[in-house]
Amino acid sequence: MHARLEAIRDTVLARNPGEAEFHQAITEVFESLGPVHDRHPEFLEAAILERLCEPERQIIFRVPWTDDQGRVQINRGFRVEFNSALGPYKGGLRFHPSVNLGIVKFLGFEQIFKNALTGMPIGGGKGGSDFDPRGRSDAEVMRFCQSFMTELYRHIGEYTDVPAGDIGVGGREIGYLFGQYKRITNRYESGVLTGKGISWGGSLVRPEATGFGTVIFTSEMLKTRGLSFDGQRVVVSGSGNVAINAIAKAQALGATVVACSDSSGYIIDEAGIDVPLLRQIKEVERARLKEYGVRKPGATYVDGGSVWDAGATVALPCATQNELDGDAAAALVRGGLVAVGEGANMPSTPDAVAVFQQAGVLFAPGKAANAGGVATSALEMQQNASRDSWSFEHTEQRLTDIMVGIHGLCAATAEEYGAPGDYVLGANIGGFVKVADAMLAQGLI
């Protein structure tokens, strides 16, 4: 790492103790930025990195609610508004027991660069709660969301901060959150949240966008070696919205997706994952993945273990951070891995990324590969602002154009800075320069 950047990094880490995921995200970005600061010393003089690593605003609040037995429950809510140089803060809300300030800051920091890469006018932010919606009734989820929004509403708005969904926050949760926002403010401000229902301001393709976008970006990488998804053996981690839509898109392009997972285990289906069955089990019934093994002849459910043991030529980690470690990466490489496209945020550990890069595997970091979700959220904001609604085909084409553009920017930036094929460096520098230029133009704020 560039000596000056290492000193800045060490100061940032010391000011944010105990936040391992945030530290990891900071280090990963800083390791790419030495060539930029050699070429643009004005970024160092203006302390762009120091400002970029300090969120513009961090909000932590109590979320009290009652369960179906009438017992009072207390959770903690977060919203980190990281950087608004390019537009209003934009980033999802995550409801999961693992959520803490460090994880929200890591996600928000990544969101700055991801949003910049889309070319859309949106800044970076993230939020959520340690509430776990799994196993809760609709009424309990509604009461929690209403309590959460009773505090959050004062900090957001279509020109200020526009949250969306993430892990644990889907259409149901967005509906309850939007309803409470409307109730409190007495405004039908469609652009304040994205991921809404189609009949009340949502965008077609938004549910599919992150998974579709990951596959589109990975497809563009494969093209650089004269390859495609056709005939590839694909393994996808996770079985939530992102994973299911990545499976659907990969198989539409000719791949066979042979495995996916949830927190309990994974399924192997050598005939290819049955997407309608998977949607029924995970999205309608909200059941565990082992039900797939019961209902699908020829499929095998493995309790626990690692989905990466199934082996693949293309791996799409779409579950959560640091799910794919160095040992799993090495095993995948030995099995003939060609490409990795991150559908989740930072799902590969630093050791895994090093294994992939040293082996010459095409590697797409999440801030580039999974930007389709936030890009389509920005398209939803456009439709809300103009009181318009676009067709599925039109919106999907816009998504495709954006993802192809992100791939082109990352590839060209890596080439420009002497590291052809290094999509990590290309994504980090490509996103950083956009934000840094805007921050310089706007003065010391």
Short mmCIF file of C-alpha atoms in Angstrom, two decimals:
data_model
loop_
_atom_site.label_atom_id
_atom_site.label_comp_id
_atom_site.label_asym_id
_atom_site.label_seq_id
_atom_site.Cartn_x
_atom_site.Cartn_y
_atom_site.Cartn_z
CA MET A 1 0.00 0.00 0.00
CA HIS A 2 1.13 3.58 -0.78
CA ALA A 3 2.88 4.85 2.40
CA ARG A 4 0.78 8.02 2.70
CA LEU A 5 -2.42 6.04 2.21
CA GLU A 6 -1.32 3.48 4.78
CA ALA A 7 -0.93 6.23 7.36
CA ILE A 8 -4.41 7.56 6.57
CA ARG A 9 -5.83 4.02 6.71
CA ASP A 10 -4.25 3.38 10.12
CA THR A 11 -5.75 6.59 11.50
CA VAL A 12 -9.21 5.64 10.18
CA LEU A 13 -8.96 2.18 11.75
CA ALA A 14 -7.87 3.63 15.10
CA ARG A 15 -10.84 6.03 15.09
CA ASN A 16 -13.26 3.17 14.41
CA PRO A 17 -12.15 0.35 16.74
CA GLY A 18 -13.79 -3.06 16.71
CA GLU A 19 -15.48 -2.64 13.31
CA ALA A 20 -13.87 -5.51 11.43
CA GLU A 21 -16.01 -5.38 8.28
CA PHE A 22 -15.56 -1.61 7.94
CA HIS A 23 -11.80 -2.04 8.38
CA GLN A 24 -11.78 -4.71 5.67
CA ALA A 25 -13.68 -2.50 3.22
CA ILE A 26 -11.41 0.47 3.91
CA THR A 27 -8.25 -1.58 3.40
CA GLU A 28 -9.52 -3.16 0.18
CA VAL A 29 -10.21 0.24 -1.37
CA PHE A 30 -7.01 1.89 -0.12
CA GLU A 31 -4.87 -0.89 -1.62
CA SER A 32 -6.06 0.19 -5.09
CA LEU A 33 -5.68 3.95 -4.81
CA GLY A 34 -1.91 4.51 -4.78
CA PRO A 35 -1.68 5.14 -8.56
CA VAL A 36 -4.53 7.67 -8.39
CA HIS A 37 -2.83 9.76 -5.73
CA ASP A 38 0.47 9.66 -7.62
CA ARG A 39 -1.39 11.11 -10.60
CA HIS A 40 -3.70 13.43 -8.60
CA PRO A 41 -1.83 14.86 -5.58
CA GLU A 42 -4.66 17.39 -5.20
CA PHE A 43 -6.77 14.60 -3.70
CA LEU A 44 -4.28 14.20 -0.86
CA GLU A 45 -3.94 17.96 -0.36
CA ALA A 46 -7.71 18.30 -0.03
CA ALA A 47 -7.90 15.32 2.41
CA ILE A 48 -10.46 13.62 0.17
CA LEU A 49 -9.83 10.17 1.67
CA GLU A 50 -10.03 11.38 5.24
CA ARG A 51 -13.36 13.06 4.50
CA LEU A 52 -14.63 10.10 2.50
CA CYS A 53 -14.01 7.69 5.37
CA GLU A 54 -15.93 9.82 7.87
CA PRO A 55 -19.70 9.56 7.34
CA GLU A 56 -21.50 12.86 6.95
CA ARG A 57 -24.05 11.64 9.48
CA GLN A 58 -24.52 8.57 11.70
CA ILE A 59 -27.91 7.95 13.29
CA ILE A 60 -28.56 5.26 15.95
CA PHE A 61 -31.95 4.92 17.59
CA ARG A 62 -34.11 2.69 19.79
CA VAL A 63 -36.93 0.69 18.15
CA PRO A 64 -39.54 -0.49 20.71
CA TRP A 65 -42.41 -2.73 19.59
CA THR A 66 -44.72 -5.44 20.93
CA ASP A 67 -44.85 -9.05 19.77
CA ASP A 68 -48.00 -11.12 19.30
CA GLN A 69 -47.95 -12.15 22.96
CA GLY A 70 -47.99 -8.51 24.04
CA ARG A 71 -44.39 -8.54 25.24
CA VAL A 72 -42.30 -5.43 24.71
CA GLN A 73 -39.28 -5.96 22.44
CA ILE A 74 -36.39 -3.55 21.90
CA ASN A 75 -34.15 -3.40 18.85
CA ARG A 76 -31.57 -0.94 17.62
CA GLY A 77 -31.92 1.03 14.38
CA PHE A 78 -29.19 2.56 12.22
CA ARG A 79 -28.85 4.92 9.29
CA VAL A 80 -25.38 5.97 8.15
CA GLU A 81 -25.51 8.77 5.57
CA PHE A 82 -22.01 8.44 4.20
CA ASN A 83 -21.52 10.75 1.24
CA SER A 84 -23.82 13.02 -0.78
CA ALA A 85 -21.32 14.47 -3.28
CA LEU A 86 -23.13 12.89 -6.24
CA GLY A 87 -26.73 13.06 -5.01
CA PRO A 88 -29.05 12.10 -2.16
CA TYR A 89 -27.87 9.24 0.03
CA LYS A 90 -28.99 5.93 -1.47
CA GLY A 91 -28.69 2.46 0.00
CA GLY A 92 -30.68 -0.35 1.51
CA LEU A 93 -32.01 -1.24 4.93
CA ARG A 94 -30.92 -4.60 6.35
CA PHE A 95 -32.94 -6.38 9.06
CA HIS A 96 -30.80 -9.20 10.48
CA PRO A 97 -29.46 -10.14 13.95
CA SER A 98 -25.88 -9.56 12.77
CA VAL A 99 -26.47 -5.86 12.01
CA ASN A 100 -24.28 -3.47 14.00
CA LEU A 101 -22.70 -0.09 13.35
CA GLY A 102 -19.53 -1.55 11.82
CA ILE A 103 -21.46 -3.63 9.29
CA VAL A 104 -23.68 -0.68 8.35
CA LYS A 105 -20.60 1.50 7.87
CA PHE A 106 -18.91 -1.13 5.70
CA LEU A 107 -22.02 -1.39 3.54
CA GLY A 108 -22.41 2.39 3.34
CA PHE A 109 -18.76 2.90 2.40
CA GLU A 110 -19.05 0.32 -0.39
CA GLN A 111 -22.28 1.98 -1.52
CA ILE A 112 -20.47 5.25 -2.26
CA PHE A 113 -18.38 3.65 -5.00
CA LYS A 114 -21.07 1.30 -6.24
CA ASN A 115 -23.49 4.19 -6.76
CA ALA A 116 -20.81 6.27 -8.45
CA LEU A 117 -20.09 3.46 -10.91
CA THR A 118 -23.71 3.42 -12.09
CA GLY A 119 -23.35 6.95 -13.46
CA MET A 120 -26.62 7.87 -11.72
CA PRO A 121 -26.91 10.97 -9.47
CA ILE A 122 -26.97 9.17 -6.11
CA GLY A 123 -24.75 9.30 -3.05
CA GLY A 124 -23.97 6.50 -0.60
CA GLY A 125 -25.69 5.42 2.59
CA LYS A 126 -26.95 2.33 4.39
CA GLY A 127 -29.08 1.38 7.38
CA GLY A 128 -30.97 -1.32 9.15
CA SER A 129 -31.62 -3.02 12.45
CA ASP A 130 -30.70 -6.12 14.45
CA PHE A 131 -34.37 -7.16 14.20
CA ASP A 132 -34.88 -10.62 12.70
CA PRO A 133 -38.06 -10.89 10.59
CA ARG A 134 -37.60 -14.65 10.17
CA GLY A 135 -40.34 -16.54 12.02
CA ARG A 136 -42.24 -13.35 12.87
CA SER A 137 -45.87 -12.89 11.88
CA ASP A 138 -46.93 -10.22 9.40
CA ALA A 139 -48.46 -8.28 12.30
CA GLU A 140 -45.19 -8.35 14.25
CA VAL A 141 -43.18 -7.24 11.20
CA MET A 142 -45.69 -4.42 10.62
CA ARG A 143 -45.45 -3.17 14.21
CA PHE A 144 -41.66 -3.24 14.08
CA CYS A 145 -41.54 -1.41 10.72
CA GLN A 146 -43.94 1.25 11.95
CA SER A 147 -41.84 1.85 15.05
CA PHE A 148 -38.63 1.90 12.98
CA MET A 149 -40.06 4.47 10.55
CA THR A 150 -41.42 6.64 13.37
CA GLU A 151 -37.82 7.66 14.03
CA LEU A 152 -36.31 7.22 10.56
CA TYR A 153 -38.85 9.44 8.75
CA ARG A 154 -37.29 12.66 10.05
CA HIS A 155 -33.93 11.79 8.46
CA ILE A 156 -35.03 10.77 4.94
CA GLY A 157 -36.70 12.26 1.86
CA GLU A 158 -36.56 12.05 -1.94
CA TYR A 159 -33.95 14.86 -2.07
CA THR A 160 -32.12 13.82 1.11
CA ASP A 161 -31.88 10.08 1.66
CA VAL A 162 -33.71 7.30 -0.19
CA PRO A 163 -33.58 3.86 1.49
CA ALA A 164 -34.38 0.58 -0.24
CA GLY A 165 -34.45 -3.09 0.74
CA ASP A 166 -31.60 -5.44 1.57
CA ILE A 167 -31.34 -8.70 3.53
CA GLY A 168 -34.56 -9.16 5.53
CA VAL A 169 -36.27 -6.21 3.85
CA GLY A 170 -38.44 -7.11 0.87
CA GLY A 171 -41.70 -5.90 -0.59
CA ARG A 172 -43.64 -6.60 2.60
CA GLU A 173 -41.31 -4.53 4.78
CA ILE A 174 -41.04 -1.68 2.26
CA GLY A 175 -44.84 -1.53 2.15
CA TYR A 176 -45.16 -1.20 5.92
CA LEU A 177 -42.35 1.37 6.05
CA PHE A 178 -43.84 3.47 3.26
CA GLY A 179 -47.31 3.35 4.79
CA GLN A 180 -45.99 4.69 8.10
CA TYR A 181 -43.97 7.41 6.36
CA LYS A 182 -47.08 8.54 4.48
CA ARG A 183 -49.14 8.41 7.66
CA ILE A 184 -46.71 10.57 9.64
CA THR A 185 -45.86 13.13 6.95
CA ASN A 186 -49.26 13.35 5.22
CA ARG A 187 -47.40 13.24 1.89
CA TYR A 188 -47.48 10.66 -0.89
CA GLU A 189 -43.78 11.05 -1.56
CA SER A 190 -43.19 8.05 -3.82
CA GLY A 191 -39.48 8.75 -4.25
CA VAL A 192 -38.65 8.41 -0.55
CA LEU A 193 -38.30 4.61 -0.71
CA THR A 194 -37.53 2.25 -3.57
CA GLY A 195 -38.49 -1.37 -3.98
CA LYS A 196 -42.17 -0.46 -3.71
CA GLY A 197 -45.06 -2.52 -5.10
CA ILE A 198 -45.69 -2.08 -8.83
CA SER A 199 -49.22 -0.75 -8.27
CA TRP A 200 -48.07 2.05 -5.96
CA GLY A 201 -44.93 3.53 -7.44
CA GLY A 202 -42.56 0.61 -7.83
CA SER A 203 -40.50 -0.23 -10.88
CA LEU A 204 -40.67 -3.33 -13.02
CA VAL A 205 -37.38 -5.26 -12.93
CA ARG A 206 -36.52 -3.91 -9.46
CA PRO A 207 -36.95 -7.32 -7.76
CA GLU A 208 -34.82 -8.97 -10.44
CA ALA A 209 -32.25 -6.21 -10.85
CA THR A 210 -29.43 -7.19 -8.49
CA GLY A 211 -29.38 -10.83 -9.56
CA PHE A 212 -29.84 -10.01 -13.24
CA GLY A 213 -27.17 -7.32 -13.07
CA THR A 214 -24.64 -9.65 -11.47
CA VAL A 215 -25.09 -12.14 -14.29
CA ILE A 216 -24.94 -9.42 -16.97
CA PHE A 217 -21.65 -8.09 -15.57
CA THR A 218 -20.21 -11.60 -15.29
CA SER A 219 -21.30 -12.32 -18.85
CA GLU A 220 -19.40 -9.24 -20.04
CA MET A 221 -16.29 -10.50 -18.23
CA LEU A 222 -16.62 -13.92 -19.85
CA LYS A 223 -16.83 -12.28 -23.28
CA THR A 224 -13.33 -10.86 -22.80
CA ARG A 225 -12.06 -14.47 -23.02
CA GLY A 226 -14.39 -15.55 -25.80
CA LEU A 227 -16.71 -17.33 -23.36
CA SER A 228 -20.36 -17.09 -22.33
CA PHE A 229 -22.72 -18.57 -19.73
CA ASP A 230 -23.80 -21.19 -22.23
CA GLY A 231 -22.68 -24.59 -20.93
CA GLN A 232 -21.20 -23.27 -17.67
CA ARG A 233 -21.65 -25.16 -14.40
CA VAL A 234 -22.76 -22.48 -11.93
CA VAL A 235 -23.03 -22.48 -8.13
CA VAL A 236 -24.92 -19.69 -6.37
CA SER A 237 -24.80 -19.11 -2.62
CA GLY A 238 -27.98 -17.93 -0.94
CA SER A 239 -31.60 -18.48 -1.91
CA GLY A 240 -33.05 -15.04 -1.34
CA ASN A 241 -34.13 -12.52 -3.91
CA VAL A 242 -30.67 -11.84 -5.36
CA ALA A 243 -29.73 -15.52 -5.59
CA ILE A 244 -33.01 -16.66 -7.13
CA ASN A 245 -32.89 -14.03 -9.85
CA ALA A 246 -29.21 -14.70 -10.55
CA ILE A 247 -30.11 -18.38 -10.99
CA ALA A 248 -32.97 -17.51 -13.34
CA LYS A 249 -30.84 -15.18 -15.48
CA ALA A 250 -27.84 -17.53 -15.66
CA GLN A 251 -30.05 -20.42 -16.78
CA ALA A 252 -31.77 -18.19 -19.33
CA LEU A 253 -28.31 -17.61 -20.82
CA GLY A 254 -27.66 -21.35 -21.11
CA ALA A 255 -25.91 -22.19 -17.85
CA THR A 256 -26.82 -25.05 -15.52
CA VAL A 257 -27.05 -23.82 -11.92
CA VAL A 258 -26.47 -26.94 -9.86
CA ALA A 259 -26.50 -25.62 -6.29
CA CYS A 260 -27.74 -22.89 -3.96
CA SER A 261 -27.91 -22.50 -0.19
CA ASP A 262 -29.50 -20.99 2.88
CA SER A 263 -28.25 -20.60 6.44
CA SER A 264 -29.04 -24.25 7.25
CA GLY A 265 -27.46 -26.04 4.31
CA TYR A 266 -27.43 -26.34 0.54
CA ILE A 267 -29.14 -28.16 -2.29
CA ILE A 268 -27.50 -29.94 -5.22
CA ASP A 269 -29.63 -30.46 -8.32
CA GLU A 270 -27.50 -31.64 -11.23
CA ALA A 271 -30.45 -31.18 -13.63
CA GLY A 272 -30.47 -27.49 -12.86
CA ILE A 273 -32.30 -25.60 -10.11
CA ASP A 274 -36.09 -25.50 -10.61
CA VAL A 275 -36.64 -21.75 -10.22
CA PRO A 276 -40.47 -21.81 -9.88
CA LEU A 277 -40.20 -24.42 -7.12
CA LEU A 278 -37.45 -22.45 -5.39
CA ARG A 279 -39.55 -19.27 -5.54
CA GLN A 280 -42.56 -21.09 -4.08
CA ILE A 281 -40.55 -22.44 -1.16
CA LYS A 282 -38.51 -19.33 -0.34
CA GLU A 283 -40.66 -16.38 -1.40
CA VAL A 284 -44.21 -17.65 -0.89
CA GLU A 285 -43.93 -20.19 1.92
CA ARG A 286 -40.81 -18.63 3.52
CA ALA A 287 -39.68 -22.18 4.26
CA ARG A 288 -36.20 -23.69 4.60
CA LEU A 289 -34.29 -24.93 1.57
CA LYS A 290 -34.45 -28.55 2.70
CA GLU A 291 -38.06 -28.52 1.43
CA TYR A 292 -36.61 -28.38 -2.10
CA GLY A 293 -34.85 -31.69 -1.51
CA VAL A 294 -38.10 -33.26 -0.34
CA ARG A 295 -40.15 -32.07 -3.33
CA LYS A 296 -37.69 -32.28 -6.23
CA PRO A 297 -36.78 -35.79 -7.46
CA GLY A 298 -33.06 -36.20 -7.98
CA ALA A 299 -32.09 -33.25 -5.78
CA THR A 300 -29.95 -33.73 -2.67
CA TYR A 301 -30.06 -31.56 0.43
CA VAL A 302 -26.84 -31.26 2.45
CA ASP A 303 -27.27 -30.13 6.03
CA GLY A 304 -24.59 -27.57 6.91
CA GLY A 305 -21.34 -27.66 4.98
CA SER A 306 -20.29 -25.33 2.18
CA VAL A 307 -22.16 -24.88 -1.08
CA TRP A 308 -18.79 -24.30 -2.78
CA ASP A 309 -18.01 -28.00 -2.33
CA ALA A 310 -20.39 -28.62 -5.26
CA GLY A 311 -17.74 -27.29 -7.67
CA ALA A 312 -18.33 -24.82 -10.48
CA THR A 313 -16.87 -23.09 -13.50
CA VAL A 314 -18.72 -19.90 -12.50
CA ALA A 315 -19.37 -18.96 -8.85
CA LEU A 316 -21.92 -16.33 -7.86
CA PRO A 317 -21.76 -15.61 -4.10
CA CYS A 318 -25.12 -13.94 -3.36
CA ALA A 319 -25.64 -14.44 0.39
CA THR A 320 -23.64 -12.25 2.78
CA GLN A 321 -20.22 -10.83 3.62
CA ASN A 322 -17.15 -13.06 4.01
CA GLU A 323 -18.98 -16.26 3.07
CA LEU A 324 -16.33 -17.52 0.62
CA ASP A 325 -12.91 -18.01 2.23
CA GLY A 326 -9.46 -18.84 0.92
CA ASP A 327 -9.82 -22.62 1.32
CA ALA A 328 -13.11 -22.66 -0.60
CA ALA A 329 -11.56 -20.43 -3.28
CA ALA A 330 -8.59 -22.77 -3.68
CA ALA A 331 -10.92 -25.78 -4.01
CA LEU A 332 -12.99 -23.98 -6.65
CA VAL A 333 -9.86 -23.09 -8.60
CA ARG A 334 -8.67 -26.72 -8.53
CA GLY A 335 -12.07 -27.70 -9.90
CA GLY A 336 -11.73 -25.50 -12.98
CA LEU A 337 -13.25 -22.19 -11.88
CA VAL A 338 -13.28 -19.56 -14.62
CA ALA A 339 -15.16 -16.60 -13.15
CA VAL A 340 -16.65 -15.15 -9.95
CA GLY A 341 -19.35 -12.50 -9.85
CA GLU A 342 -20.21 -11.12 -6.42
CA GLY A 343 -23.96 -10.70 -6.02
CA ALA A 344 -23.61 -9.93 -2.31
CA ASN A 345 -21.55 -7.18 -0.66
CA MET A 346 -17.96 -8.31 -0.01
CA PRO A 347 -18.82 -12.05 0.11
CA SER A 348 -15.24 -13.11 -0.67
CA THR A 349 -12.62 -12.76 2.03
CA PRO A 350 -9.33 -11.02 1.16
CA ASP A 351 -7.62 -14.44 1.09
CA ALA A 352 -10.21 -15.70 -1.41
CA VAL A 353 -9.80 -12.67 -3.65
CA ALA A 354 -6.02 -13.18 -3.64
CA VAL A 355 -6.46 -16.85 -4.63
CA PHE A 356 -8.75 -15.92 -7.51
CA GLN A 357 -6.50 -13.18 -8.83
CA GLN A 358 -3.33 -15.24 -8.56
CA ALA A 359 -5.02 -18.06 -10.47
CA GLY A 360 -6.14 -15.73 -13.25
CA VAL A 361 -9.82 -16.21 -12.47
CA LEU A 362 -12.10 -13.43 -13.70
CA PHE A 363 -13.25 -11.68 -10.52
CA ALA A 364 -16.03 -9.09 -10.30
CA PRO A 365 -16.22 -7.29 -6.93
CA GLY A 366 -19.65 -6.60 -5.49
CA LYS A 367 -19.43 -2.84 -5.81
CA ALA A 368 -19.45 -3.36 -9.58
CA ALA A 369 -21.21 -6.68 -10.15
CA ASN A 370 -24.18 -6.14 -7.84
CA ALA A 371 -24.79 -2.47 -8.70
CA GLY A 372 -27.84 -3.41 -10.78
CA GLY A 373 -30.12 -3.21 -7.76
CA VAL A 374 -29.27 0.35 -6.84
CA ALA A 375 -29.17 1.36 -10.51
CA THR A 376 -32.75 0.19 -10.95
CA SER A 377 -33.69 1.91 -7.70
CA ALA A 378 -32.44 5.12 -9.31
CA LEU A 379 -34.58 4.31 -12.36
CA GLU A 380 -37.54 3.89 -9.98
CA MET A 381 -36.76 7.34 -8.58
CA GLN A 382 -36.82 8.74 -12.13
CA GLN A 383 -40.23 7.24 -12.76
CA ASN A 384 -41.54 8.57 -9.44
CA ALA A 385 -40.23 12.08 -10.17
CA SER A 386 -41.97 12.16 -13.55
CA ARG A 387 -45.11 10.31 -12.37
CA ASP A 388 -44.35 7.74 -15.05
CA SER A 389 -44.22 3.94 -15.41
CA TRP A 390 -41.98 2.05 -17.81
CA SER A 391 -42.41 -1.38 -19.40
CA PHE A 392 -40.41 -4.39 -18.22
CA GLU A 393 -38.54 -4.51 -21.54
CA HIS A 394 -37.58 -0.83 -21.44
CA THR A 395 -36.41 -1.01 -17.83
CA GLU A 396 -34.46 -4.23 -18.38
CA GLN A 397 -32.70 -2.64 -21.35
CA ARG A 398 -31.78 0.37 -19.21
CA LEU A 399 -30.40 -2.02 -16.58
CA THR A 400 -28.43 -3.93 -19.21
CA ASP A 401 -26.98 -0.72 -20.64
CA ILE A 402 -25.92 0.42 -17.16
CA MET A 403 -24.24 -2.90 -16.28
CA VAL A 404 -22.43 -3.04 -19.63
CA GLY A 405 -21.31 0.53 -18.98
CA ILE A 406 -20.02 -0.33 -15.50
CA HIS A 407 -18.05 -3.24 -16.94
CA GLY A 408 -16.60 -0.99 -19.61
CA LEU A 409 -15.61 1.66 -17.05
CA CYS A 410 -13.94 -0.88 -14.75
CA ALA A 411 -12.08 -2.57 -17.61
CA ALA A 412 -10.92 0.74 -19.15
CA THR A 413 -9.83 2.14 -15.76
CA ALA A 414 -7.82 -0.99 -14.96
CA GLU A 415 -6.14 -0.71 -18.37
CA GLU A 416 -5.45 3.01 -17.89
CA TYR A 417 -3.75 2.38 -14.54
CA GLY A 418 -1.58 -0.47 -15.78
CA ALA A 419 -3.54 -3.44 -14.43
CA PRO A 420 -5.58 -4.87 -17.32
CA GLY A 421 -8.21 -7.35 -16.19
CA ASP A 422 -8.08 -6.25 -12.53
CA TYR A 423 -11.73 -5.41 -11.92
CA VAL A 424 -11.12 -4.71 -8.23
CA LEU A 425 -8.69 -1.90 -9.05
CA GLY A 426 -10.88 -0.72 -11.92
CA ALA A 427 -14.01 -0.52 -9.76
CA ASN A 428 -12.28 1.16 -6.83
CA ILE A 429 -10.49 3.80 -8.89
CA GLY A 430 -13.40 4.32 -11.30
CA GLY A 431 -15.83 5.01 -8.47
CA PHE A 432 -13.39 6.96 -6.32
CA VAL A 433 -12.38 9.45 -9.02
CA LYS A 434 -16.01 10.36 -9.74
CA VAL A 435 -16.69 11.08 -6.08
CA ALA A 436 -13.35 12.81 -5.46
CA ASP A 437 -13.84 15.19 -8.40
CA ALA A 438 -17.29 16.12 -7.10
CA MET A 439 -15.98 16.70 -3.58
CA LEU A 440 -13.22 18.97 -4.88
CA ALA A 441 -15.73 20.96 -6.92
CA GLN A 442 -18.04 21.47 -3.93
CA GLY A 443 -15.43 22.87 -1.57
CA LEU A 444 -14.49 21.92 1.96
CA ILE A 445 -17.73 20.55 3.37
#
